[in-house]
Amino acid sequence: MFIYLPLIIVGVLLLITGILILLDYVFGGSSEKQITLNNDTKLTVTGDDFVLSTLAANKIFIPSACGGKATCGLCKFRLVDDVPKVKPTEEPFLSKEEIADGVRLSCQVKVKDKMKIILPESLLTAKEFKTVVTEIEELTYDIKRVRFELKDPKTVDFKPGQFMQIKVPGIDVIRAYSLASDPSHTNYVEMLIRLVPKGQATTYVHKALRVGDKAILTGPYGDFFLQEDSDKPIVCIAGGSGKAPIRSILFRLKEMGMSRKVQYFFGAKSLKDLYYTEEFEALQKEYPNFEYIPALSLPDENDNWTGEKGLITEVLDRKTGDLTDYEAYLCGSPGMIKACINVLNKHKIKTENVFFDEF
Ligand SMILES: Cc1cc2nc3c(=O)[nH]c(=O)nc-3n(C[C@H](O)[C@H](O)[C@H](O)COP(=O)(O)OP(=O)(O)OC[C@H]3O[C@@H](n4cnc5c(N)ncnc54)[C@H](O)[C@@H]3O)c2cc1C
Ligand code: FES
């Protein structure tokens, strides 16, 4: 009798699994569900996955820089009616007002029948692009420029400052990168990718990605972009790979004739962290309205650095006057951005004229 016991246990487990699959099918798991998007679009979806992946399967791409692990907070959406209790994983990313307003993380909420969801219209234009890596350039010891040529669709329209997501080939993790290229070149995009020690995506990009590799991109995303209908003078501030979206913004300003006064502060530690120096110095020579101000906080003795020295906040404080009528575009680490905004506030910038992306 005992020799049959394992067989009996396996049989019972298989029977329970079969019943569960059947119940799941009958009571909703695999059945069709109706979703209403932005009060009018009706979507029929299947499965009981999370809203993020379910919408992606239906070609609606919500930004998700952490790939659904509840660590980036980018995948917000709003639910109308039947709003689930906020999960502890969502709490760090949602304000009290957002929670009360039905905002949740789409990677944490499972799709339900008759769900009514609201997404910003700007997200509905994000697409999936099949691309091929056509250039990889080492800009510094830890930053690479990667060009992705778009194959299907073949062109993209993005606003300078926006970002796209890449499903890193080979490891399939999803990460967000700002677009560093000229927005008027619509058949490719470029990203400046800084190696993060032990970082999954960046280690792959720096050590294994090769010209000719295929990659899937989605986007464009983000509300950090150049206000093109403004004529206010501009202060740009960046550190590290934060140079990426500012480069794209400067391409556009150049195309517009650089009629606005632009001061660009770039903070780095030492000379080996500076890049695109010649490109921005050439721009400075061409346009008297544009000033490039690289600053080193810890130059090496051998750097023979004669430019600005000190933290970027100190240099910004020294070199700017009254900023009441200015716009500011900042990109870098959260700490750098917070400290720089304090300096901008000291110089009377208006909060509504400060735009930033932190990473
Ligand atoms: C909107 C947006 C735009 C971005 N644009 C760019 C860009 O233009 N260029 C760019 O290089 N990156 C950019 N990033 C950051 C990028 O998405 C990744 O987070 C970063 O490249 C690390 O990915 P990883 O997989 O290598 O590291 P992970 O495997 O995700 O992380 C490894 C470890 O490093 C830590 N870590 C994660 N990110 C950083 C970081 N940035 N600095 C220090 N430690 C970190 C993590 O806490 C973790 O402990 C952007 C992020 C966002 C949200
Ligand atoms: S995808 Fe990053 S928090 Fe949801």
CSV table of C-alpha atoms and ligand atoms in Angstrom, one decimal:
chain,number,residue,atom,x,y,z
A,1,MET,CA,0.0,0.0,0.0
A,2,PHE,CA,2.8,2.4,1.0
A,3,ILE,CA,4.5,2.0,-2.3
A,4,TYR,CA,1.5,3.6,-4.0
A,5,LEU,CA,1.4,6.6,-1.6
A,6,PRO,CA,3.6,8.9,-3.7
A,7,LEU,CA,1.5,8.1,-6.8
A,8,ILE,CA,-1.7,8.8,-4.9
A,9,ILE,CA,-0.3,12.2,-3.6
A,10,VAL,CA,0.8,13.2,-7.1
A,11,GLY,CA,-2.7,12.2,-8.5
A,12,VAL,CA,-4.5,14.3,-5.8
A,13,LEU,CA,-2.3,17.3,-6.5
A,14,LEU,CA,-2.9,17.0,-10.2
A,15,LEU,CA,-6.6,16.8,-9.6
A,16,ILE,CA,-6.6,19.9,-7.3
A,17,THR,CA,-4.5,21.8,-9.9
A,18,GLY,CA,-7.0,20.9,-12.7
A,19,ILE,CA,-9.9,22.1,-10.5
A,20,LEU,CA,-8.1,25.4,-9.7
A,21,ILE,CA,-7.4,26.0,-13.4
A,22,LEU,CA,-11.1,25.3,-14.3
A,23,LEU,CA,-12.3,27.6,-11.5
A,24,ASP,CA,-9.9,30.3,-12.6
A,25,TYR,CA,-11.2,30.0,-16.2
A,26,VAL,CA,-14.9,30.0,-15.2
A,27,PHE,CA,-14.7,32.8,-12.5
A,28,GLY,CA,-12.6,35.3,-14.3
A,29,GLY,CA,-8.9,34.5,-14.4
A,30,SER,CA,-8.6,33.7,-18.1
A,31,SER,CA,-11.9,35.0,-19.2
A,32,GLU,CA,-12.4,38.3,-21.0
A,33,LYS,CA,-12.6,41.5,-19.1
A,34,GLN,CA,-13.9,44.9,-20.2
A,35,ILE,CA,-11.8,48.0,-19.3
A,36,THR,CA,-12.9,51.6,-19.9
A,37,LEU,CA,-10.0,53.9,-20.7
A,38,ASN,CA,-10.3,57.7,-20.2
A,39,ASN,CA,-14.1,57.4,-20.0
A,40,ASP,CA,-14.6,56.5,-23.7
A,41,THR,CA,-12.2,53.8,-25.1
A,42,LYS,CA,-13.4,50.2,-24.4
A,43,LEU,CA,-10.7,47.5,-24.2
A,44,THR,CA,-11.3,43.8,-24.0
A,45,VAL,CA,-8.4,42.0,-22.2
A,46,THR,CA,-7.8,38.5,-21.0
A,47,GLY,CA,-6.0,37.1,-18.0
A,48,ASP,CA,-5.7,38.4,-14.5
A,49,ASP,CA,-2.3,39.9,-14.7
A,50,PHE,CA,-1.3,43.4,-13.4
A,51,VAL,CA,-2.7,46.5,-15.2
A,52,LEU,CA,0.8,47.5,-16.4
A,53,SER,CA,1.5,44.2,-18.2
A,54,THR,CA,-2.1,43.8,-19.4
A,55,LEU,CA,-2.1,47.2,-21.0
A,56,ALA,CA,1.4,46.6,-22.5
A,57,ALA,CA,0.0,43.5,-24.1
A,58,ASN,CA,-2.6,45.7,-25.7
A,59,LYS,CA,0.1,48.2,-26.9
A,60,ILE,CA,-0.6,50.8,-24.2
A,61,PHE,CA,2.8,51.5,-22.6
A,62,ILE,CA,3.0,53.0,-19.2
A,63,PRO,CA,6.5,54.0,-18.1
A,64,SER,CA,8.0,51.3,-15.8
A,65,ALA,CA,11.7,51.9,-15.3
A,66,CYS,CA,12.0,49.2,-12.7
A,67,GLY,CA,10.2,46.6,-14.8
A,68,GLY,CA,7.3,46.2,-12.4
A,69,LYS,CA,9.2,45.8,-9.1
A,70,ALA,CA,7.5,48.8,-7.3
A,71,THR,CA,10.8,50.6,-7.0
A,72,CYS,CA,10.6,53.4,-9.5
A,73,GLY,CA,7.1,54.8,-8.9
A,74,LEU,CA,6.7,55.8,-12.6
A,75,CYS,CA,3.8,53.6,-13.5
A,76,LYS,CA,1.0,55.6,-11.8
A,77,PHE,CA,-2.5,55.5,-13.2
A,78,ARG,CA,-5.9,56.5,-11.8
A,79,LEU,CA,-8.9,54.3,-11.0
A,80,VAL,CA,-12.4,55.5,-11.1
A,81,ASP,CA,-14.7,53.5,-8.7
A,82,ASP,CA,-13.8,50.3,-7.0
A,83,VAL,CA,-10.4,51.6,-6.0
A,84,PRO,CA,-8.4,49.0,-4.1
A,85,LYS,CA,-6.7,49.7,-0.7
A,86,VAL,CA,-3.2,51.0,-1.3
A,87,LYS,CA,-0.5,48.4,-0.8
A,88,PRO,CA,2.6,49.0,1.4
A,89,THR,CA,4.7,48.7,-1.7
A,90,GLU,CA,2.8,51.6,-3.3
A,91,GLU,CA,2.8,53.9,-0.3
A,92,PRO,CA,6.3,55.4,-0.7
A,93,PHE,CA,5.4,56.7,-4.2
A,94,LEU,CA,1.9,58.2,-3.6
A,95,SER,CA,1.0,61.4,-1.8
A,96,LYS,CA,-2.1,61.5,0.4
A,97,GLU,CA,-3.9,63.5,-2.3
A,98,GLU,CA,-3.0,60.9,-5.0
A,99,ILE,CA,-4.2,58.0,-2.8
A,100,ALA,CA,-7.5,59.8,-2.1
A,101,ASP,CA,-7.8,60.6,-5.8
A,102,GLY,CA,-7.6,56.9,-6.8
A,103,VAL,CA,-4.0,57.0,-8.1
A,104,ARG,CA,-2.2,53.7,-7.8
A,105,LEU,CA,0.8,51.9,-9.3
A,106,SER,CA,-0.2,49.9,-12.3
A,107,CYS,CA,2.4,47.2,-11.5
A,108,GLN,CA,0.7,46.5,-8.2
A,109,VAL,CA,-3.0,46.4,-9.2
A,110,LYS,CA,-4.5,43.4,-10.9
A,111,VAL,CA,-6.8,43.9,-13.8
A,112,LYS,CA,-10.5,43.4,-13.0
A,113,ASP,CA,-13.7,43.3,-15.1
A,114,LYS,CA,-15.4,46.6,-15.6
A,115,MET,CA,-12.4,48.5,-14.4
A,116,LYS,CA,-12.4,52.2,-15.3
A,117,ILE,CA,-9.0,53.7,-15.6
A,118,ILE,CA,-7.6,57.2,-16.5
A,119,LEU,CA,-4.2,57.7,-18.1
A,120,PRO,CA,-2.7,61.0,-19.3
A,121,GLU,CA,-3.3,61.4,-23.0
A,122,SER,CA,0.4,61.8,-23.6
A,123,LEU,CA,0.9,58.2,-22.6
A,124,LEU,CA,-1.4,56.9,-25.2
A,125,THR,CA,1.0,58.0,-28.0
A,126,ALA,CA,3.9,55.9,-26.5
A,127,LYS,CA,4.8,53.0,-28.9
A,128,GLU,CA,7.0,49.9,-29.0
A,129,PHE,CA,10.0,50.2,-31.4
A,130,LYS,CA,12.2,47.4,-32.8
A,131,THR,CA,15.7,48.8,-33.0
A,132,VAL,CA,19.3,47.9,-33.8
A,133,VAL,CA,22.3,49.2,-32.1
A,134,THR,CA,24.4,51.0,-34.7
A,135,GLU,CA,27.0,53.0,-32.7
A,136,ILE,CA,28.6,52.6,-29.3
A,137,GLU,CA,31.0,55.3,-28.2
A,138,GLU,CA,33.0,55.5,-24.9
A,139,LEU,CA,32.6,59.1,-23.7
A,140,THR,CA,34.3,58.6,-20.3
A,141,TYR,CA,35.5,55.7,-18.3
A,142,ASP,CA,31.9,55.1,-17.1
A,143,ILE,CA,29.6,56.7,-19.7
A,144,LYS,CA,28.8,55.3,-23.1
A,145,ARG,CA,26.7,56.8,-25.9
A,146,VAL,CA,24.6,54.2,-27.6
A,147,ARG,CA,22.7,54.9,-30.9
A,148,PHE,CA,19.6,52.8,-31.7
A,149,GLU,CA,18.4,52.9,-35.2
A,150,LEU,CA,14.6,52.5,-35.5
A,151,LYS,CA,13.5,49.6,-37.7
A,152,ASP,CA,9.8,49.2,-36.9
A,153,PRO,CA,8.3,51.8,-36.7
A,154,LYS,CA,11.1,53.6,-38.5
A,155,THR,CA,10.7,57.1,-36.9
A,156,VAL,CA,9.9,58.6,-33.6
A,157,ASP,CA,8.7,62.1,-32.5
A,158,PHE,CA,10.0,63.1,-29.1
A,159,LYS,CA,10.3,66.3,-27.2
A,160,PRO,CA,13.8,67.2,-26.2
A,161,GLY,CA,14.2,66.2,-22.5
A,162,GLN,CA,11.9,63.1,-22.7
A,163,PHE,CA,13.1,59.5,-22.1
A,164,MET,CA,12.5,56.1,-23.5
A,165,GLN,CA,12.6,52.6,-21.9
A,166,ILE,CA,14.8,49.8,-23.2
A,167,LYS,CA,14.3,46.1,-22.7
A,168,VAL,CA,18.0,45.3,-22.4
A,169,PRO,CA,18.7,42.5,-24.9
A,170,GLY,CA,20.2,39.4,-23.3
A,171,ILE,CA,18.8,40.0,-19.8
A,172,ASP,CA,15.3,41.4,-20.6
A,173,VAL,CA,15.3,44.0,-17.8
A,174,ILE,CA,13.6,47.2,-18.5
A,175,ARG,CA,15.3,50.6,-17.7
A,176,ALA,CA,14.6,54.2,-18.5
A,177,TYR,CA,17.1,56.4,-20.3
A,178,SER,CA,16.8,60.1,-21.4
A,179,LEU,CA,17.2,60.8,-25.1
A,180,ALA,CA,20.4,62.6,-25.8
A,181,SER,CA,20.0,63.0,-29.6
A,182,ASP,CA,18.8,65.7,-31.8
A,183,PRO,CA,15.0,65.4,-31.9
A,184,SER,CA,15.0,66.5,-35.6
A,185,HIS,CA,16.8,63.2,-36.4
A,186,THR,CA,13.8,61.0,-36.1
A,187,ASN,CA,15.2,57.7,-37.5
A,188,TYR,CA,17.4,57.0,-34.5
A,189,VAL,CA,17.7,57.9,-30.8
A,190,GLU,CA,20.8,58.1,-28.6
A,191,MET,CA,21.2,57.4,-24.9
A,192,LEU,CA,24.1,58.2,-22.6
A,193,ILE,CA,24.4,55.3,-20.2
A,194,ARG,CA,26.5,55.5,-17.0
A,195,LEU,CA,27.8,52.3,-15.5
A,196,VAL,CA,26.3,51.7,-12.1
A,197,PRO,CA,28.6,49.3,-10.1
A,198,LYS,CA,26.8,45.9,-10.0
A,199,GLY,CA,23.9,47.4,-11.9
A,200,GLN,CA,22.1,44.8,-14.0
A,201,ALA,CA,21.3,46.8,-17.1
A,202,THR,CA,24.4,49.1,-17.2
A,203,THR,CA,26.8,46.2,-16.6
A,204,TYR,CA,25.3,44.5,-19.6
A,205,VAL,CA,25.4,47.6,-21.8
A,206,HIS,CA,29.0,48.4,-20.9
A,207,LYS,CA,30.4,44.8,-21.0
A,208,ALA,CA,28.2,42.9,-23.5
A,209,LEU,CA,26.2,45.1,-25.8
A,210,ARG,CA,27.5,45.2,-29.3
A,211,VAL,CA,26.8,47.0,-32.6
A,212,GLY,CA,24.3,45.0,-34.5
A,213,ASP,CA,22.4,43.8,-31.4
A,214,LYS,CA,18.6,44.2,-31.5
A,215,ALA,CA,16.7,46.0,-28.7
A,216,ILE,CA,13.1,46.8,-28.0
A,217,LEU,CA,12.4,50.4,-26.9
A,218,THR,CA,9.1,52.0,-25.7
A,219,GLY,CA,8.1,55.6,-25.3
A,220,PRO,CA,8.7,58.4,-25.6
A,221,TYR,CA,7.7,59.4,-22.0
A,222,GLY,CA,8.0,62.2,-19.5
A,223,ASP,CA,6.9,65.7,-18.8
A,224,PHE,CA,10.4,67.0,-18.5
A,225,PHE,CA,11.0,68.8,-21.8
A,226,LEU,CA,11.9,72.2,-23.3
A,227,GLN,CA,9.0,74.8,-23.2
A,228,GLU,CA,9.4,75.7,-26.9
A,229,ASP,CA,6.8,78.5,-26.9
A,230,SER,CA,8.6,80.5,-24.2
A,231,ASP,CA,11.2,83.2,-24.8
A,232,LYS,CA,12.6,83.2,-21.2
A,233,PRO,CA,16.3,83.0,-20.7
A,234,ILE,CA,17.4,79.6,-19.5
A,235,VAL,CA,19.7,78.0,-16.8
A,236,CYS,CA,20.5,74.4,-17.5
A,237,ILE,CA,22.2,72.3,-14.7
A,238,ALA,CA,23.4,68.7,-15.0
A,239,GLY,CA,25.7,66.2,-13.5
A,240,GLY,CA,27.0,62.8,-14.8
A,241,SER,CA,24.7,61.2,-17.4
A,242,GLY,CA,22.2,64.1,-16.7
A,243,LYS,CA,23.9,65.7,-19.7
A,244,ALA,CA,21.8,63.5,-21.9
A,245,PRO,CA,18.4,65.4,-22.0
A,246,ILE,CA,20.2,68.8,-21.8
A,247,ARG,CA,22.1,67.9,-25.0
A,248,SER,CA,18.8,67.2,-26.7
A,249,ILE,CA,17.4,70.4,-25.5
A,250,LEU,CA,20.4,72.3,-26.7
A,251,PHE,CA,20.1,70.7,-30.2
A,252,ARG,CA,16.6,72.1,-30.4
A,253,LEU,CA,17.6,75.5,-29.1
A,254,LYS,CA,20.3,75.6,-31.7
A,255,GLU,CA,17.8,74.8,-34.4
A,256,MET,CA,15.7,77.6,-33.1
A,257,GLY,CA,18.6,80.0,-33.6
A,258,MET,CA,19.6,80.2,-29.9
A,259,SER,CA,17.6,83.4,-29.5
A,260,ARG,CA,17.2,82.8,-25.8
A,261,LYS,CA,20.1,83.4,-23.4
A,262,VAL,CA,21.3,80.0,-22.1
A,263,GLN,CA,23.8,79.3,-19.2
A,264,TYR,CA,24.7,75.6,-18.9
A,265,PHE,CA,26.3,74.5,-15.7
A,266,PHE,CA,27.8,71.0,-15.7
A,267,GLY,CA,29.1,69.6,-12.4
A,268,ALA,CA,31.8,66.9,-12.3
A,269,LYS,CA,34.4,65.7,-9.9
A,270,SER,CA,37.6,65.8,-12.0
A,271,LEU,CA,38.7,66.2,-15.6
A,272,LYS,CA,38.1,62.5,-16.4
A,273,ASP,CA,34.3,63.0,-15.7
A,274,LEU,CA,34.0,65.7,-18.3
A,275,TYR,CA,32.7,64.9,-21.8
A,276,TYR,CA,31.3,66.7,-24.9
A,277,THR,CA,33.5,69.6,-23.8
A,278,GLU,CA,34.5,70.4,-27.4
A,279,GLU,CA,30.9,70.1,-28.7
A,280,PHE,CA,29.6,72.7,-26.1
A,281,GLU,CA,32.7,75.0,-26.5
A,282,ALA,CA,32.0,75.1,-30.2
A,283,LEU,CA,28.4,75.9,-29.6
A,284,GLN,CA,29.6,78.7,-27.3
A,285,LYS,CA,31.8,80.1,-30.0
A,286,GLU,CA,29.0,80.0,-32.5
A,287,TYR,CA,26.3,81.6,-30.3
A,288,PRO,CA,27.2,84.5,-28.0
A,289,ASN,CA,23.9,83.8,-26.2
A,290,PHE,CA,25.2,80.4,-25.0
A,291,GLU,CA,27.6,80.0,-22.1
A,292,TYR,CA,29.0,76.6,-21.1
A,293,ILE,CA,30.2,76.4,-17.5
A,294,PRO,CA,31.8,73.1,-16.5
A,295,ALA,CA,32.9,73.0,-12.9
A,296,LEU,CA,35.1,70.5,-11.1
A,297,SER,CA,34.6,69.8,-7.4
A,298,LEU,CA,37.8,67.7,-6.9
A,299,PRO,CA,40.2,68.3,-9.8
A,300,ASP,CA,43.3,66.1,-9.8
A,301,GLU,CA,46.6,67.9,-9.5
A,302,ASN,CA,47.5,66.7,-13.1
A,303,ASP,CA,44.3,68.1,-14.5
A,304,ASN,CA,45.8,71.6,-14.6
A,305,TRP,CA,42.2,72.8,-14.5
A,306,THR,CA,41.8,76.6,-14.9
A,307,GLY,CA,38.0,76.6,-15.1
A,308,GLU,CA,35.4,76.9,-12.3
A,309,LYS,CA,36.2,75.0,-9.2
A,310,GLY,CA,33.8,73.9,-6.4
A,311,LEU,CA,30.4,72.3,-6.0
A,312,ILE,CA,28.0,73.0,-8.7
A,313,THR,CA,25.8,74.8,-6.2
A,314,GLU,CA,28.6,77.2,-5.3
A,315,VAL,CA,29.4,77.9,-8.9
A,316,LEU,CA,25.7,78.4,-9.7
A,317,ASP,CA,25.4,80.8,-6.7
A,318,ARG,CA,28.4,82.8,-7.8
A,319,LYS,CA,27.6,83.1,-11.5
A,320,THR,CA,23.9,83.8,-11.5
A,321,GLY,CA,22.0,87.0,-10.6
A,322,ASP,CA,18.3,87.7,-10.4
A,323,LEU,CA,16.4,84.7,-11.9
A,324,THR,CA,12.9,86.0,-11.6
A,325,ASP,CA,12.2,85.8,-15.3
A,326,TYR,CA,14.3,82.6,-16.0
A,327,GLU,CA,13.4,79.0,-16.7
A,328,ALA,CA,15.6,76.3,-15.3
A,329,TYR,CA,16.2,72.7,-16.6
A,330,LEU,CA,17.9,70.3,-14.2
A,331,CYS,CA,19.0,66.7,-14.5
A,332,GLY,CA,21.1,64.7,-12.2
A,333,SER,CA,20.9,62.9,-8.8
A,334,PRO,CA,18.0,63.8,-6.4
A,335,GLY,CA,20.5,65.3,-3.9
A,336,MET,CA,22.1,67.5,-6.6
A,337,ILE,CA,18.7,68.7,-7.9
A,338,LYS,CA,17.4,69.5,-4.4
A,339,ALA,CA,20.5,71.5,-3.5
A,340,CYS,CA,20.5,73.4,-6.9
A,341,ILE,CA,16.8,74.3,-6.6
A,342,ASN,CA,17.6,75.8,-3.2
A,343,VAL,CA,20.1,78.1,-4.9
A,344,LEU,CA,17.7,78.9,-7.7
A,345,ASN,CA,15.1,79.8,-5.1
A,346,LYS,CA,17.6,82.1,-3.4
A,347,HIS,CA,18.0,83.9,-6.8
A,348,LYS,CA,14.2,84.3,-6.9
A,349,ILE,CA,13.3,81.8,-9.7
A,350,LYS,CA,9.5,81.1,-9.9
A,351,THR,CA,8.7,77.5,-8.9
A,352,GLU,CA,6.5,77.0,-12.1
A,353,ASN,CA,9.6,77.8,-14.2
A,354,VAL,CA,11.7,75.0,-12.7
A,355,PHE,CA,11.7,71.7,-14.6
A,356,PHE,CA,13.8,68.6,-13.6
A,357,ASP,CA,14.3,64.9,-14.0
A,358,GLU,CA,16.2,63.0,-11.3
A,359,PHE,CA,17.9,59.7,-11.6
B,1,LIG,C1,13.3,59.0,-16.2
B,1,LIG,C2,14.6,58.4,-16.1
B,1,LIG,C3,15.7,58.7,-16.9
B,1,LIG,C4,16.9,58.1,-16.8
B,1,LIG,N1,17.9,58.5,-17.7
B,1,LIG,C5,19.2,58.0,-17.5
B,1,LIG,C6,20.2,58.4,-18.4
B,1,LIG,O1,20.0,59.2,-19.3
B,1,LIG,N2,21.4,57.8,-18.2
B,1,LIG,C7,21.7,56.9,-17.2
B,1,LIG,O2,22.8,56.4,-17.1
B,1,LIG,N3,20.7,56.5,-16.3
B,1,LIG,C8,19.4,57.0,-16.5
B,1,LIG,N4,18.4,56.6,-15.6
B,1,LIG,C9,18.7,55.5,-14.6
B,1,LIG,C10,18.5,54.2,-15.3
B,1,LIG,O3,17.1,54.0,-15.6
B,1,LIG,C11,18.9,53.0,-14.3
B,1,LIG,O4,18.3,53.2,-13.1
B,1,LIG,C12,20.4,52.9,-14.1
B,1,LIG,O5,21.1,52.9,-15.4
B,1,LIG,C13,20.8,51.7,-13.3
B,1,LIG,O6,20.3,50.5,-13.9
B,1,LIG,P1,21.0,49.1,-13.6
B,1,LIG,O7,20.1,48.1,-14.0
B,1,LIG,O8,22.4,49.1,-14.1
B,1,LIG,O9,21.1,49.1,-12.0
B,1,LIG,P2,20.2,48.3,-11.0
B,1,LIG,O10,20.5,46.9,-11.2
B,1,LIG,O11,18.8,48.7,-11.2
B,1,LIG,O12,20.7,48.8,-9.6
B,1,LIG,C14,21.9,48.3,-9.0
B,1,LIG,C15,22.2,49.0,-7.7
B,1,LIG,O13,22.6,50.4,-8.0
B,1,LIG,C16,21.7,51.3,-7.3
B,1,LIG,N5,21.4,52.3,-8.3
B,1,LIG,C17,20.4,52.3,-9.3
B,1,LIG,N6,20.5,53.4,-10.1
B,1,LIG,C18,21.5,54.1,-9.6
B,1,LIG,C19,22.1,55.3,-10.0
B,1,LIG,N7,21.6,56.0,-11.1
B,1,LIG,N8,23.2,55.8,-9.4
B,1,LIG,C20,23.7,55.1,-8.3
B,1,LIG,N9,23.2,53.9,-7.9
B,1,LIG,C21,22.1,53.4,-8.5
B,1,LIG,C22,20.5,50.5,-6.9
B,1,LIG,O14,19.9,51.1,-5.8
B,1,LIG,C23,21.0,49.1,-6.8
B,1,LIG,O15,21.5,49.0,-5.5
B,1,LIG,C24,17.2,57.2,-15.8
B,1,LIG,C25,16.1,56.8,-14.9
B,1,LIG,C26,14.9,57.4,-15.0
B,1,LIG,C27,13.8,57.0,-14.1
B,2,FES,S1,7.0,49.8,-12.8
B,2,FES,FE1,8.3,50.7,-11.3
B,2,FES,S2,6.9,51.1,-9.7
B,2,FES,FE2,5.7,50.1,-11.1
